[in-house]
mmCIF file of C-alpha atoms in Angstrom:
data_model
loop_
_atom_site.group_PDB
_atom_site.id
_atom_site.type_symbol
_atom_site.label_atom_id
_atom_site.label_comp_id
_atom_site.label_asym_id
_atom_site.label_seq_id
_atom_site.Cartn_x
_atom_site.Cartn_y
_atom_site.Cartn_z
ATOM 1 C CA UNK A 1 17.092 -8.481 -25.988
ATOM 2 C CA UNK A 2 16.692 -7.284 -22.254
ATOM 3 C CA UNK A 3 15.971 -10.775 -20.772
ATOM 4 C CA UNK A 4 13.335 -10.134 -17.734
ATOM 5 C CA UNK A 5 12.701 -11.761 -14.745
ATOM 6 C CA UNK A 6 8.998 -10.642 -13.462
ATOM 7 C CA UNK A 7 8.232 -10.984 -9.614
ATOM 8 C CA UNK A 8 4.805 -10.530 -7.817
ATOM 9 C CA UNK A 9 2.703 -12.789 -5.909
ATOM 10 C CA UNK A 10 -0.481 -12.219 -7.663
ATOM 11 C CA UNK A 11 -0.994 -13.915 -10.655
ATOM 12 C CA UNK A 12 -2.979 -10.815 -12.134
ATOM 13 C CA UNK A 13 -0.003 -8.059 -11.892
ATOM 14 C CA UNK A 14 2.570 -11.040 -13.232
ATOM 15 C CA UNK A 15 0.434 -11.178 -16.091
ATOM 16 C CA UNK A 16 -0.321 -7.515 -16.813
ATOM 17 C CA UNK A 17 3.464 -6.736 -16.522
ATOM 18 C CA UNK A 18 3.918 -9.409 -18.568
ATOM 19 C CA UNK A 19 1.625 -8.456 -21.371
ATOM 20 C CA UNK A 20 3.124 -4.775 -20.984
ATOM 21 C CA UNK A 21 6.691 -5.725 -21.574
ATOM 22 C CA UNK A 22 5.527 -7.994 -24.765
ATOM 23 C CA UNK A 23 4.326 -4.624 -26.012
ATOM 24 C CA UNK A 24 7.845 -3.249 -25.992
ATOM 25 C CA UNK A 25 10.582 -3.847 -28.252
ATOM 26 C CA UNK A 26 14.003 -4.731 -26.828
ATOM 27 C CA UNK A 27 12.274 -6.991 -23.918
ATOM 28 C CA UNK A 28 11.774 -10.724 -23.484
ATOM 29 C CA UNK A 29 10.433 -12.255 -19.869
ATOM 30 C CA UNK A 30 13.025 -15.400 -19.504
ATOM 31 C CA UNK A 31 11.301 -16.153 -16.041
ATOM 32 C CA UNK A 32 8.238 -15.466 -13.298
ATOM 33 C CA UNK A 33 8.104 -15.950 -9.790
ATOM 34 C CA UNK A 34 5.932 -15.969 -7.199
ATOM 35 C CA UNK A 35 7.339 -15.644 -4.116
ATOM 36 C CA UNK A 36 10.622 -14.259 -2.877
ATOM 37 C CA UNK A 37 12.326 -17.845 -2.622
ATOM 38 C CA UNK A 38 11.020 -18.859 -5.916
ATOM 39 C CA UNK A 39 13.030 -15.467 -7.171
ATOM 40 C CA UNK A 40 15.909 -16.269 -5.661
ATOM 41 C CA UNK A 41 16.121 -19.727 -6.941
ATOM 42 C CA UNK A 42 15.452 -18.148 -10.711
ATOM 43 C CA UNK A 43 18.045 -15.574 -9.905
ATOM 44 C CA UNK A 44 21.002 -17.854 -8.907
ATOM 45 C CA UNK A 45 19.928 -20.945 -11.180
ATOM 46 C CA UNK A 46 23.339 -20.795 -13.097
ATOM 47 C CA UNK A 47 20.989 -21.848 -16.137
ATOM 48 C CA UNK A 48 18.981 -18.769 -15.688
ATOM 49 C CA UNK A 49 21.298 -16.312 -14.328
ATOM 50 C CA UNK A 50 23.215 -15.020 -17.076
ATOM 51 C CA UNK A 51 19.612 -14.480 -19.395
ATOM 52 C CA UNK A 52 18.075 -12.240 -16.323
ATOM 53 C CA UNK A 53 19.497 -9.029 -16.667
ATOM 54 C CA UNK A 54 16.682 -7.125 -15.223
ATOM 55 C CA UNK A 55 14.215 -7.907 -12.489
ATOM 56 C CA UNK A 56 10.740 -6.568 -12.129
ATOM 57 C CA UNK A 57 10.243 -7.045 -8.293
ATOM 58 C CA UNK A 58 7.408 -7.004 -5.870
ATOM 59 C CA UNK A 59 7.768 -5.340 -2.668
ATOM 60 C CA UNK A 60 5.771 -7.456 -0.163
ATOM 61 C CA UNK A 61 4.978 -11.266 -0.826
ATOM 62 C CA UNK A 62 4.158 -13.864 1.746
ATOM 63 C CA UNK A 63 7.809 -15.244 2.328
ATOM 64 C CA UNK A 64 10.193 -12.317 2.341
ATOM 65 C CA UNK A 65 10.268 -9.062 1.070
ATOM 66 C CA UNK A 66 11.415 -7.622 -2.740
ATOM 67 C CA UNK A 67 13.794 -5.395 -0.082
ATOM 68 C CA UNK A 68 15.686 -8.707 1.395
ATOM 69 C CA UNK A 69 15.718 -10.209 -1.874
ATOM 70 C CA UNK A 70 17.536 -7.261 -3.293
ATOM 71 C CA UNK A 71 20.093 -7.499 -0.488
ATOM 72 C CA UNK A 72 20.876 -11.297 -0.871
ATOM 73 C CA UNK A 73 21.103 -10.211 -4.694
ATOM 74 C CA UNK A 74 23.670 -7.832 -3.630
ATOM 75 C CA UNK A 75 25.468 -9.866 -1.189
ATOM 76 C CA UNK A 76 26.098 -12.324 -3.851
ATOM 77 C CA UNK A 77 27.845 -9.656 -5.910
ATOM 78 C CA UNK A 78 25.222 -9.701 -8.462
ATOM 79 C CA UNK A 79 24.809 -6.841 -10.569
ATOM 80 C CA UNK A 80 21.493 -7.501 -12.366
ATOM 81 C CA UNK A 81 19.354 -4.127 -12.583
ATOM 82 C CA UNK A 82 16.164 -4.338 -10.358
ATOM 83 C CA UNK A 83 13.177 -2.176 -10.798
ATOM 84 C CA UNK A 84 11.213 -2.281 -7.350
ATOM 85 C CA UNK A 85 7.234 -2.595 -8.857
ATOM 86 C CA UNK A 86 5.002 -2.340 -5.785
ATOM 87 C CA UNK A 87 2.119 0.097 -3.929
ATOM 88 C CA UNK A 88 4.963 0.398 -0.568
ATOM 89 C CA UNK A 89 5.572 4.025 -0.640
ATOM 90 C CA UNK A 90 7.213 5.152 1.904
ATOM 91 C CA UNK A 91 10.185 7.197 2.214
ATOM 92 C CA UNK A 92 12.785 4.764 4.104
ATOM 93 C CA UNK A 93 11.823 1.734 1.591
ATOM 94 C CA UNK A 94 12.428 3.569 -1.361
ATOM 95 C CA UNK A 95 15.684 5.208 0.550
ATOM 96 C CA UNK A 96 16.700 1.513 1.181
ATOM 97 C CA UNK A 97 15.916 0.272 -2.691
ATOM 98 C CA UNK A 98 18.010 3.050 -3.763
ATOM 99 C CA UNK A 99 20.698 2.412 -1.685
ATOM 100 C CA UNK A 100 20.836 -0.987 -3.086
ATOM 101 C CA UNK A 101 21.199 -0.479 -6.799
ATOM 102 C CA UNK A 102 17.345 0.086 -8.045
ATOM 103 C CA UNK A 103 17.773 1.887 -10.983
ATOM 104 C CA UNK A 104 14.020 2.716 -10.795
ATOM 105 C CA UNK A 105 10.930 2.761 -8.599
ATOM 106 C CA UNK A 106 7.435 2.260 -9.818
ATOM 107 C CA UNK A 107 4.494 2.665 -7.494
ATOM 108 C CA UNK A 108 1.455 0.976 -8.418
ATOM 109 C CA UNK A 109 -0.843 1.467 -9.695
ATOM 110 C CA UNK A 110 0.478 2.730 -12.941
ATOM 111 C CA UNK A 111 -0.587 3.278 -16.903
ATOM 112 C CA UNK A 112 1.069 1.768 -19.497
ATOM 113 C CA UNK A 113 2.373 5.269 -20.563
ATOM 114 C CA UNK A 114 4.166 5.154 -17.412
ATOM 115 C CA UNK A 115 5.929 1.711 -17.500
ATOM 116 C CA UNK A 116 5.908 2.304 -21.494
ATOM 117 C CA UNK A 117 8.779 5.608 -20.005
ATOM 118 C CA UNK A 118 10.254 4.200 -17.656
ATOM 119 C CA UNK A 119 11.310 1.238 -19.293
ATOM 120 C CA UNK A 120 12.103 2.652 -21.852
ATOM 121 C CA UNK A 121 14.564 5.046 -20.357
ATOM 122 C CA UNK A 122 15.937 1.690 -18.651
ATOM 123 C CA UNK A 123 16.234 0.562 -22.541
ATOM 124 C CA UNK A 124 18.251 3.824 -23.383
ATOM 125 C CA UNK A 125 20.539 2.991 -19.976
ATOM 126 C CA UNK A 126 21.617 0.309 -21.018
ATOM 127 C CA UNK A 127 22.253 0.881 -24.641
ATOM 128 C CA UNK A 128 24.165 3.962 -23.580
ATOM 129 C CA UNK A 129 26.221 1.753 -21.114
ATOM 130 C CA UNK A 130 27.245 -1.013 -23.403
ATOM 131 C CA UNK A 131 28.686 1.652 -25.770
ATOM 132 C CA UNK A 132 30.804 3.832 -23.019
ATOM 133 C CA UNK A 133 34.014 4.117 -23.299
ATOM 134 C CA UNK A 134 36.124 1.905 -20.845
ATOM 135 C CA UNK A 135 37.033 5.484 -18.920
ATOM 136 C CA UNK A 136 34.062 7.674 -19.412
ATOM 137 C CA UNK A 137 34.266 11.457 -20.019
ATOM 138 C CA UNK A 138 32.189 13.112 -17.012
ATOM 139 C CA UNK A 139 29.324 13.702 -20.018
ATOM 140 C CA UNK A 140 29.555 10.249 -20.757
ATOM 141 C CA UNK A 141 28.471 9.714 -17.158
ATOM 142 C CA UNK A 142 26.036 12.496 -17.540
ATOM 143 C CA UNK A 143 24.106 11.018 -19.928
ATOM 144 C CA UNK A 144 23.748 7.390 -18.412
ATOM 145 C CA UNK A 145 22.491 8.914 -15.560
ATOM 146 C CA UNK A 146 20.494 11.517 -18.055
ATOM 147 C CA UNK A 147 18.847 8.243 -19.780
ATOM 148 C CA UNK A 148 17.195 7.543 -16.206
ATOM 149 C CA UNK A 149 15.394 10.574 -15.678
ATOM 150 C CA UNK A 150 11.894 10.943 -16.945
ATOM 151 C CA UNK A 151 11.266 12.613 -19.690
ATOM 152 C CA UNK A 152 9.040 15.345 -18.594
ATOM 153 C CA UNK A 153 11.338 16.087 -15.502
ATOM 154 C CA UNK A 154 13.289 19.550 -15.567
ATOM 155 C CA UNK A 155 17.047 19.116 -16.682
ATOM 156 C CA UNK A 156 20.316 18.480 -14.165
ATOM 157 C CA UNK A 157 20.514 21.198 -12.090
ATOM 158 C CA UNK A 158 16.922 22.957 -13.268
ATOM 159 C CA UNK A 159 14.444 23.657 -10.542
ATOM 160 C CA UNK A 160 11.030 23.338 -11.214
ATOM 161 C CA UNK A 161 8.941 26.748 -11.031
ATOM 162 C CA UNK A 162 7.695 27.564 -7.478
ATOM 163 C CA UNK A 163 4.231 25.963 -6.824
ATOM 164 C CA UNK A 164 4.635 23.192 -9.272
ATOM 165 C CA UNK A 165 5.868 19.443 -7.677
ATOM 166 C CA UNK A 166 7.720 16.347 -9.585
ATOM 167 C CA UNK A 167 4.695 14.439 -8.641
ATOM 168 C CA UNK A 168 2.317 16.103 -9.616
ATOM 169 C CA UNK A 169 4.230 16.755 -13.265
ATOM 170 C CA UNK A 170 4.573 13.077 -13.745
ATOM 171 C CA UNK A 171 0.741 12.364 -13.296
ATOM 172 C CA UNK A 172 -0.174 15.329 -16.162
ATOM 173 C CA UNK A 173 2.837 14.000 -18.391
ATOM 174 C CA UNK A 174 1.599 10.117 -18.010
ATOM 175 C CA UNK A 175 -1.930 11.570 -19.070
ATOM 176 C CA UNK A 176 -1.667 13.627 -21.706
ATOM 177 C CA UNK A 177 0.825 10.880 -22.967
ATOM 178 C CA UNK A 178 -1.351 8.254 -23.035
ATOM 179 C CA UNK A 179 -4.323 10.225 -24.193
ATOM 180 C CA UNK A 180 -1.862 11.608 -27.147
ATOM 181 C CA UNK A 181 -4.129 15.349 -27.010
ATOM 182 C CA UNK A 182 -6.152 16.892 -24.319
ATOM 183 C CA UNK A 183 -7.058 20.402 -23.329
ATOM 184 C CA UNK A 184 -6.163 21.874 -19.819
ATOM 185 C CA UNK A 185 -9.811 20.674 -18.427
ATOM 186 C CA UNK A 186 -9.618 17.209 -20.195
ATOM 187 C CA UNK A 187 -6.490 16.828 -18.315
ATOM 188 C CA UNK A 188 -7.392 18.168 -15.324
ATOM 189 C CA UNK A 189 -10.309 15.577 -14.424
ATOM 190 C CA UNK A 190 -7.962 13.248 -15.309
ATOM 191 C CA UNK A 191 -5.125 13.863 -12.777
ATOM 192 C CA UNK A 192 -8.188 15.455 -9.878
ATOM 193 C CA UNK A 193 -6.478 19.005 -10.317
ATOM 194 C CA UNK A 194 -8.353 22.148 -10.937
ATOM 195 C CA UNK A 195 -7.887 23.459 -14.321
ATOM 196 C CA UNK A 196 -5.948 26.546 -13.582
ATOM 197 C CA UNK A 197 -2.870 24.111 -11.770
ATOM 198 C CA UNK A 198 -3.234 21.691 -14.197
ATOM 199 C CA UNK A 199 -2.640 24.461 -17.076
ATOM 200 C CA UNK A 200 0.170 25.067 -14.948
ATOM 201 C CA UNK A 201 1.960 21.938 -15.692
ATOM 202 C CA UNK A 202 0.798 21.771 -19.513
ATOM 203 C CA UNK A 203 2.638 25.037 -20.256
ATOM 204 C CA UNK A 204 5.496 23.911 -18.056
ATOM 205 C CA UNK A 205 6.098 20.335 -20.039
ATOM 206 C CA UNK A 206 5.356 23.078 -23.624
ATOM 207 C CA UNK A 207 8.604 24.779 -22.257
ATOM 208 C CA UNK A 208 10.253 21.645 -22.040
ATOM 209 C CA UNK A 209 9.264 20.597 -25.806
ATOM 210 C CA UNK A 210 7.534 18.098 -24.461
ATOM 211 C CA UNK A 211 3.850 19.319 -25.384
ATOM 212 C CA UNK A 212 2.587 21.741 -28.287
ATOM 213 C CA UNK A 213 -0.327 23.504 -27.701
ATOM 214 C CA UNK A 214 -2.698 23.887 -30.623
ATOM 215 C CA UNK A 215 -6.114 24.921 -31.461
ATOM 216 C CA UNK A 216 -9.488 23.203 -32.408
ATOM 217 C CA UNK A 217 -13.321 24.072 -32.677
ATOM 218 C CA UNK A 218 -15.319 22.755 -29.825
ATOM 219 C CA UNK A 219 -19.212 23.169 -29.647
ATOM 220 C CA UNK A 220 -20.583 26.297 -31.132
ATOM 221 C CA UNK A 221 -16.949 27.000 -33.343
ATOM 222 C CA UNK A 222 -15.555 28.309 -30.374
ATOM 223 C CA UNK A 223 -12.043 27.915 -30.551
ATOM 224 C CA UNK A 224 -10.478 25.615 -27.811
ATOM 225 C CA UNK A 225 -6.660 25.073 -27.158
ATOM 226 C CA UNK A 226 -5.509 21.491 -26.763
ATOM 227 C CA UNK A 227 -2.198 20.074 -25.871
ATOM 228 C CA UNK A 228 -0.380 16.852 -27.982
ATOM 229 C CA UNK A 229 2.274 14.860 -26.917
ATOM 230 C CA UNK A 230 5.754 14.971 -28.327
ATOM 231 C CA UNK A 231 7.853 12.429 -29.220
ATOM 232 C CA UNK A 232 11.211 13.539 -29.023
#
């Protein structure tokens, strides 16, 4: 079991992250906090420390940021995986995270489709790392780093087609993933695109494998195409 230390100052995104996580296998939450110093005490308690290998951590609370507790984390030596969890989106925050050892960002607010992927792929990381070898082949490497890339995101070294953003591609792929089948104007309302862009993206992710488009009978008989999710 990933043991899970969860982070946030509001009692209300503790618990929802906390009652996400309980709906995944593989995870247990050893610990909250809520506050930056109460993190830090969980984090170093030597009773605590060794059962918190990942850390679910808030961006802005009233004493100290989730960016300064990172670096104390780091300054330590620590190497316990933080995912920053916050609505602080700005380029030279997430720069700074990154630069620190986040293996992940996730900007609120979010579905449970999308924190259902992305920890998930954490999951994969770290089953991947505990079986490498102790000198990794470069596709050994590859496919740690592989394990972290959403799912619906083109492969290393694949552009995506001109017009069409990573953004933009995650919010159809969370939708239609969470909705398990919609059509291109189902998903379009959903993700405040017009139809045409958002068909875009559908036959982009049915490229990928990701999505198979199939057909059923709408009002009238009239034949409608719909895209499902696919588990791979």
């Amino acid at each position: 079991m990933i043991g899970v230390l969860i982070v946030d100052d509001e009692a209300m995104s503790r618990e929802l992250h906390r009652t996400y996580l309980e709906r995944l296998d593989g995870f247990e939450v050893v610990a909250e906090a809520a506050g930056a110093r109460t993190a830090l005490a969980k984090i170093f308690d030597p009773n605590l420390r060794d059962r918190i290998q990942l850390i679910l951590l808030d961006m802005t609370m009233p004493d100290g940021s989730g960016l300064d507790v990172l670096r104390q984390i780091r300054a330590k030596r620590l190497t316990t995986d933080v995912i920053p969890v916050s609505g602080v989106r700005d380029a030279d925050t997430v720069r700074r995270v990154l630069s620190h050892g986040a293996v992940h960002y996730l900007v609120k607010p979010f579905t449970f489709a999308v924190f259902r992927e992305r920890l998930e792929q954490y999951r994969e990381y770290r089953e991947k790392l505990d079986i490498a070898k102790d000198e990794p082949t470069q596709s050994d490497i590859d496919a740690l780093i592989g394990a972290l890339r959403p799912g619906g995101s083109a492969k290393p070294g694949e552009e995506l087609p001109k017009g069409l953003s990573p953004d933009s591609l995650e919010r159809v792929r969370a939708a239609i993933r969470e909705r398990g089948a919609l059509t291109a104007a189902e998903a379009a309302e959903l993700v405040g695109m017009s139809r045409v862009t958002t068909r875009r993206y559908l036959e982009y992710l049915q490229s990928l494998g990701r999505v198979e488009r199939v057909s059923r009978y709408g009002t009238g008989g009239r034949p409608i195409s719909e895209y499902r999710w696919r588990e791979i």
